[in-house]
């Protein structure tokens, strides 16, 4: 390897290290604590803003029911800014993972839908991750 090739390798290595460091820093700043409203029957504004709302919609001809998850309840919509956003939404049926959507700040906000075969399903649990305020969940019985 000549000097020029060696410099290219060093440059590429430095770029990869910088990209890796940025990704690690971003990951370290994600709040992954499991959060719960203090009083489920009377949620505060911040709790309403983070709790996923699960809406069961129509069943299609193949037997899949559309389940929509919106983050925020009572007309309160969670923001989506570069520093504060819903980064994922997941759905489980009776504890089994149905799907998980990852979301980017600004360009998307906390809404996801899944088409699910609900035959014999007893409970659906939606989880939503806010990068600042942790992971919030809502469970509904069917
Ligand atoms: Fe938040």
mmCIF file of C-alpha atoms and ligand atoms in Angstrom:
data_model
loop_
_atom_site.group_PDB
_atom_site.id
_atom_site.type_symbol
_atom_site.label_atom_id
_atom_site.label_comp_id
_atom_site.label_asym_id
_atom_site.label_seq_id
_atom_site.Cartn_x
_atom_site.Cartn_y
_atom_site.Cartn_z
ATOM 1 C CA UNK A 1 0.000 0.000 0.000
ATOM 2 C CA UNK A 2 1.417 3.325 -1.008
ATOM 3 C CA UNK A 3 1.074 6.561 0.956
ATOM 4 C CA UNK A 4 -1.919 7.787 -1.076
ATOM 5 C CA UNK A 5 -3.859 4.532 -0.545
ATOM 6 C CA UNK A 6 -2.984 4.583 3.160
ATOM 7 C CA UNK A 7 -4.367 8.132 3.481
ATOM 8 C CA UNK A 8 -7.614 7.029 1.778
ATOM 9 C CA UNK A 9 -8.013 4.176 4.267
ATOM 10 C CA UNK A 10 -7.377 6.530 7.189
ATOM 11 C CA UNK A 11 -9.914 9.013 5.784
ATOM 12 C CA UNK A 12 -12.615 6.376 5.288
ATOM 13 C CA UNK A 13 -11.952 4.976 8.752
ATOM 14 C CA UNK A 14 -12.300 8.455 10.285
ATOM 15 C CA UNK A 15 -15.607 9.034 8.472
ATOM 16 C CA UNK A 16 -16.977 5.673 9.602
ATOM 17 C CA UNK A 17 -15.911 6.400 13.186
ATOM 18 C CA UNK A 18 -17.646 9.805 13.072
ATOM 19 C CA UNK A 19 -20.875 8.284 11.683
ATOM 20 C CA UNK A 20 -20.772 5.549 14.329
ATOM 21 C CA UNK A 21 -20.152 8.063 17.100
ATOM 22 C CA UNK A 22 -23.087 10.206 15.944
ATOM 23 C CA UNK A 23 -25.413 7.185 15.844
ATOM 24 C CA UNK A 24 -24.251 6.076 19.292
ATOM 25 C CA UNK A 25 -24.718 9.596 20.704
ATOM 26 C CA UNK A 26 -28.244 9.749 19.221
ATOM 27 C CA UNK A 27 -29.065 6.339 20.711
ATOM 28 C CA UNK A 28 -27.733 7.337 24.141
ATOM 29 C CA UNK A 29 -30.053 10.334 24.176
ATOM 30 C CA UNK A 30 -33.184 8.243 23.714
ATOM 31 C CA UNK A 31 -35.289 7.879 26.861
ATOM 32 C CA UNK A 32 -36.245 4.193 27.062
ATOM 33 C CA UNK A 33 -37.950 4.196 30.475
ATOM 34 C CA UNK A 34 -41.371 2.530 30.608
ATOM 35 C CA UNK A 35 -43.862 5.224 31.663
ATOM 36 C CA UNK A 36 -47.377 4.961 33.087
ATOM 37 C CA UNK A 37 -50.048 7.562 33.814
ATOM 38 C CA UNK A 38 -50.451 8.182 37.537
ATOM 39 C CA UNK A 39 -54.216 7.814 37.263
ATOM 40 C CA UNK A 40 -55.433 6.035 34.103
ATOM 41 C CA UNK A 41 -58.975 7.377 34.614
ATOM 42 C CA UNK A 42 -57.828 10.997 34.897
ATOM 43 C CA UNK A 43 -54.681 11.527 32.828
ATOM 44 C CA UNK A 44 -52.745 14.782 32.948
ATOM 45 C CA UNK A 45 -51.962 16.749 29.772
ATOM 46 C CA UNK A 46 -48.449 15.286 29.386
ATOM 47 C CA UNK A 47 -49.800 11.780 29.893
ATOM 48 C CA UNK A 48 -52.555 12.328 27.316
ATOM 49 C CA UNK A 49 -49.941 13.678 24.883
ATOM 50 C CA UNK A 50 -47.898 10.452 25.064
ATOM 51 C CA UNK A 51 -50.468 7.694 25.497
ATOM 52 C CA UNK A 52 -51.235 5.828 22.278
ATOM 53 C CA UNK A 53 -54.865 5.775 21.190
ATOM 54 C CA UNK A 54 -55.893 2.514 19.567
ATOM 55 C CA UNK A 55 -58.720 2.652 17.022
ATOM 56 C CA UNK A 56 -60.075 -0.544 15.514
ATOM 57 C CA UNK A 57 -61.366 0.084 12.024
ATOM 58 C CA UNK A 58 -62.843 -2.030 9.238
ATOM 59 C CA UNK A 59 -62.087 -5.666 8.421
ATOM 60 C CA UNK A 60 -61.112 -6.316 4.795
ATOM 61 C CA UNK A 61 -62.210 -9.181 2.520
ATOM 62 C CA UNK A 62 -59.153 -11.235 3.538
ATOM 63 C CA UNK A 63 -60.011 -10.971 7.235
ATOM 64 C CA UNK A 64 -57.477 -8.328 8.243
ATOM 65 C CA UNK A 65 -58.725 -5.541 10.488
ATOM 66 C CA UNK A 66 -57.110 -2.141 10.297
ATOM 67 C CA UNK A 67 -55.778 -1.040 13.699
ATOM 68 C CA UNK A 68 -54.715 2.598 13.828
ATOM 69 C CA UNK A 69 -52.479 3.955 16.562
ATOM 70 C CA UNK A 70 -52.288 7.679 17.135
ATOM 71 C CA UNK A 71 -49.999 9.137 19.785
ATOM 72 C CA UNK A 72 -51.936 11.617 21.790
ATOM 73 C CA UNK A 73 -55.429 11.511 23.215
ATOM 74 C CA UNK A 74 -58.173 13.993 23.978
ATOM 75 C CA UNK A 75 -57.263 16.170 21.005
ATOM 76 C CA UNK A 76 -53.641 16.558 22.141
ATOM 77 C CA UNK A 77 -51.165 15.668 19.417
ATOM 78 C CA UNK A 78 -47.555 14.823 20.278
ATOM 79 C CA UNK A 79 -45.071 17.189 18.556
ATOM 80 C CA UNK A 80 -42.577 16.142 15.908
ATOM 81 C CA UNK A 81 -39.559 18.448 16.016
ATOM 82 C CA UNK A 82 -35.837 17.721 15.535
ATOM 83 C CA UNK A 83 -35.363 17.419 19.319
ATOM 84 C CA UNK A 84 -38.663 15.874 20.373
ATOM 85 C CA UNK A 85 -40.619 13.248 18.469
ATOM 86 C CA UNK A 86 -42.238 9.809 18.555
ATOM 87 C CA UNK A 87 -39.498 7.514 17.267
ATOM 88 C CA UNK A 88 -41.426 4.230 17.166
ATOM 89 C CA UNK A 89 -44.866 2.688 17.477
ATOM 90 C CA UNK A 90 -45.386 -1.022 18.000
ATOM 91 C CA UNK A 91 -48.408 -3.264 18.316
ATOM 92 C CA UNK A 92 -48.745 -6.635 20.039
ATOM 93 C CA UNK A 93 -51.752 -8.969 20.100
ATOM 94 C CA UNK A 94 -51.971 -11.123 23.245
ATOM 95 C CA UNK A 95 -48.267 -10.442 23.798
ATOM 96 C CA UNK A 96 -47.185 -11.391 20.251
ATOM 97 C CA UNK A 97 -45.514 -8.685 18.183
ATOM 98 C CA UNK A 98 -47.596 -7.662 15.165
ATOM 99 C CA UNK A 99 -45.356 -4.887 13.914
ATOM 100 C CA UNK A 100 -43.146 -1.953 14.732
ATOM 101 C CA UNK A 101 -42.771 1.289 12.789
ATOM 102 C CA UNK A 102 -39.790 3.569 13.231
ATOM 103 C CA UNK A 103 -40.473 7.248 12.699
ATOM 104 C CA UNK A 104 -38.252 10.180 11.851
ATOM 105 C CA UNK A 105 -38.610 13.657 13.381
ATOM 106 C CA UNK A 106 -40.381 16.487 11.555
ATOM 107 C CA UNK A 107 -41.278 14.556 8.394
ATOM 108 C CA UNK A 108 -43.588 12.136 10.195
ATOM 109 C CA UNK A 109 -45.601 12.177 13.376
ATOM 110 C CA UNK A 110 -46.860 9.569 15.791
ATOM 111 C CA UNK A 111 -49.335 7.593 13.735
ATOM 112 C CA UNK A 112 -49.082 4.006 12.464
ATOM 113 C CA UNK A 113 -51.538 1.421 11.187
ATOM 114 C CA UNK A 114 -51.371 -2.347 11.045
ATOM 115 C CA UNK A 115 -53.666 -4.822 9.301
ATOM 116 C CA UNK A 116 -54.236 -7.622 11.789
ATOM 117 C CA UNK A 117 -56.139 -10.907 11.901
ATOM 118 C CA UNK A 118 -58.016 -10.403 15.155
ATOM 119 C CA UNK A 119 -59.720 -13.821 15.313
ATOM 120 C CA UNK A 120 -59.376 -15.100 18.902
ATOM 121 C CA UNK A 121 -57.264 -12.072 19.944
ATOM 122 C CA UNK A 122 -58.219 -10.854 23.404
ATOM 123 C CA UNK A 123 -55.974 -7.814 23.922
ATOM 124 C CA UNK A 124 -54.032 -5.347 21.810
ATOM 125 C CA UNK A 125 -51.166 -3.347 23.276
ATOM 126 C CA UNK A 126 -49.717 -0.338 21.498
ATOM 127 C CA UNK A 127 -46.394 1.142 22.578
ATOM 128 C CA UNK A 128 -45.011 4.507 21.563
ATOM 129 C CA UNK A 129 -41.496 5.780 22.219
ATOM 130 C CA UNK A 130 -40.864 9.479 22.769
ATOM 131 C CA UNK A 131 -37.177 10.283 22.534
ATOM 132 C CA UNK A 132 -37.456 12.591 25.581
ATOM 133 C CA UNK A 133 -40.295 11.194 27.680
ATOM 134 C CA UNK A 134 -39.947 7.427 27.415
ATOM 135 C CA UNK A 135 -42.119 4.543 26.272
ATOM 136 C CA UNK A 136 -45.888 4.733 26.823
ATOM 137 C CA UNK A 137 -48.390 1.962 26.282
ATOM 138 C CA UNK A 138 -52.106 1.431 25.963
ATOM 139 C CA UNK A 139 -53.850 -1.939 26.191
ATOM 140 C CA UNK A 140 -57.365 -2.493 24.897
ATOM 141 C CA UNK A 141 -59.559 -5.555 25.303
ATOM 142 C CA UNK A 142 -61.455 -6.756 22.277
HETATM 143 FE FE1 LIG B 1 -42.622 13.659 24.333
#
